[in-house]
C-alpha cells in the first residue's frame, strides 16, 4: 500500500496497463526522476490500429448524435469524478502546480460536455432553389477516421479539445500524445472506454519517435483528417506531408502574443491580467503574453507594479503546498529561456526581477521582468515558453499596432484600454485569431480557439470546433414538379 497520491492515481486510472516496464520513460520535470515506463507503439501496430478505427467508425457514425452525446456525458462525469487523480497525473508528468492542474481537468472536461451537446446541433440547411422543380439542401457528415497529435503543456485539455468533437461528429480518432505526457491521455482513454466509447473508435498511441508517426498519419489514405497542436515548424512539415493525400488539417501552432497597455488603462487590472496571461503554466502556453508593449506615460508605473506582484510568486514543485510557478518541462526548455534572457541583458535589457535560474535547481526558472527590451532582440521575436515578461514601450496607438502586428504569428493578443473608440479600433486592427480586451485569459470551451498567419488553421472549441470534423455535403434534388 502506498500513500503517494501520484502512485494512487496511476493505480486507479492506469492499473490495468503496465506502466512500469514499457519502453517510453516518463519523468517528473520537478526532479527529473522517472515515474513511469509506458508501452510505446511501432508503426506496423499503428497501421493496424488505424485499420481497426476505420472499420469501427461506420457503426459509431450510424448511432444517433443523442446516443453518442449520452456516452460523452458519461465520459465527462467520469473525468470530473476523477478530477483530483487526473490532476495529480498532470502535475507529475508536466510539472504545473496542482491547483492549475485541477483547473485544467475541468477546462478539459468542459470540451467533452460542450461537444456532447453540440453534436446534436450539426444542422444542415435548405436553400431557396435557383430553378423551378429543383430543391437545394446540405447535410453534415462525419469526416471519417481522424488522427491527432497533442502537446505536453495541456495533457488533458488538448486531448479532449480534439477527441470530443471528433467523437460527437461520428468520427473515430487515433491520437499520439506528447512523448513527455502520455499518462493523462491514457487515463482519459480508459475513462472514455468505461463510459461506453468503443475501444477501436478512440485509441491513444504513445510512441518514442514522433516524426515517422506524423508522416504515417499524413500518408495513410484511411486518415481523412489530422489535427495538430504544437510548434509552427512541425506544423509546416505536417502540412507539406498532408498535401500528398490532400488530408484535411487543423493546426494550432506557435504564438508571439503582444500584451498592450494604453495610458487610459486600469493599470492594476492590467497587472492582474498579466499574471493570468503570462504565468499560467510558468509561461508555457501558446497564448501567453510574450511581449509587453506599454505606453510611455504609464510604463514605469506598470513595470513597478508588475515587478512587485511577481516578486511574491512561489517557485516550487507542482505538488508542494502553495506552488505557483512549476519547473520548465525539460533541459532544452530551460536552456532556451536562459539563453534568450542572457542575450537580451547583454544587448541592454535590465532585469528588474529574476533573470536567472531559480535556487530550487533543476529546470526551475525565476519569474523575470525585463525592462528596456527592444524589437531587434531575440526575446522580442521568439516564443519564450517561460516565466519571463519582456517590456517594450511605444508612443501612440499606431505604433502599438504596428509593433504588435510585426510578426509572422497571429494566435492571441491582449490589450488594456478604456476609451471605447480605441477598444474598437485596436480590436479590429490587431491581426490575431483571439483578442483579450481588459482580460488576460481568452480560453473557454464556448469560444473559437485558433490563430491566423503562421499560427495555424481552423478553430477548436465552440460550434466551429465541430465543423472541423464534418464534411458539408450539398444535394440537388431535381424532378420535383
Ligand atoms: C495552448 O497553449 O496551446 C493552449 C492554451 C489554452 O487552451 O488556453
PDB file of C-alpha atoms and ligand atoms in Angstrom, residues 107 151 153-154 158 161 229 252 280 284-287 443 449, ligand 1:
ATOM      1  CA  UNK A 107     -11.325  23.004 -18.618  1.00  0.00           C
ATOM      2  CA  UNK A 151       1.416  18.737 -26.872  1.00  0.00           C
ATOM      3  CA  UNK A 153       1.666  21.659 -21.881  1.00  0.00           C
ATOM      4  CA  UNK A 154      -2.040  20.734 -21.510  1.00  0.00           C
ATOM      5  CA  UNK A 158      -5.624  19.407 -25.731  1.00  0.00           C
ATOM      6  CA  UNK A 161     -10.486  19.535 -27.369  1.00  0.00           C
ATOM      7  CA  UNK A 229      -1.205  21.320 -31.700  1.00  0.00           C
ATOM      8  CA  UNK A 252      -2.866  25.156 -33.655  1.00  0.00           C
ATOM      9  CA  UNK A 280      -0.114  30.263 -16.302  1.00  0.00           C
ATOM     10  CA  UNK A 284       4.458  27.583 -21.214  1.00  0.00           C
ATOM     11  CA  UNK A 285       1.306  28.214 -23.236  1.00  0.00           C
ATOM     12  CA  UNK A 286       0.914  29.163 -26.890  1.00  0.00           C
ATOM     13  CA  UNK A 287      -1.441  32.003 -25.993  1.00  0.00           C
ATOM     14  CA  UNK A 443      -9.671  30.203 -23.345  1.00  0.00           C
ATOM     15  CA  UNK A 449      -9.698  28.929 -30.276  1.00  0.00           C
TER      16      UNK A 449
HETATM   17  C1  LIG B   1      -2.009  26.086 -25.727  1.00  0.00           C
HETATM   18  O1  LIG B   1      -1.107  26.596 -25.101  1.00  0.00           O
HETATM   19  O2  LIG B   1      -1.798  25.537 -26.819  1.00  0.00           O
HETATM   20  C2  LIG B   1      -3.432  26.025 -25.227  1.00  0.00           C
HETATM   21  C3  LIG B   1      -3.765  27.043 -24.231  1.00  0.00           C
HETATM   22  C4  LIG B   1      -5.239  27.097 -23.922  1.00  0.00           C
HETATM   23  O3  LIG B   1      -6.049  26.302 -24.377  1.00  0.00           O
HETATM   24  O4  LIG B   1      -5.608  28.006 -23.176  1.00  0.00           O
END
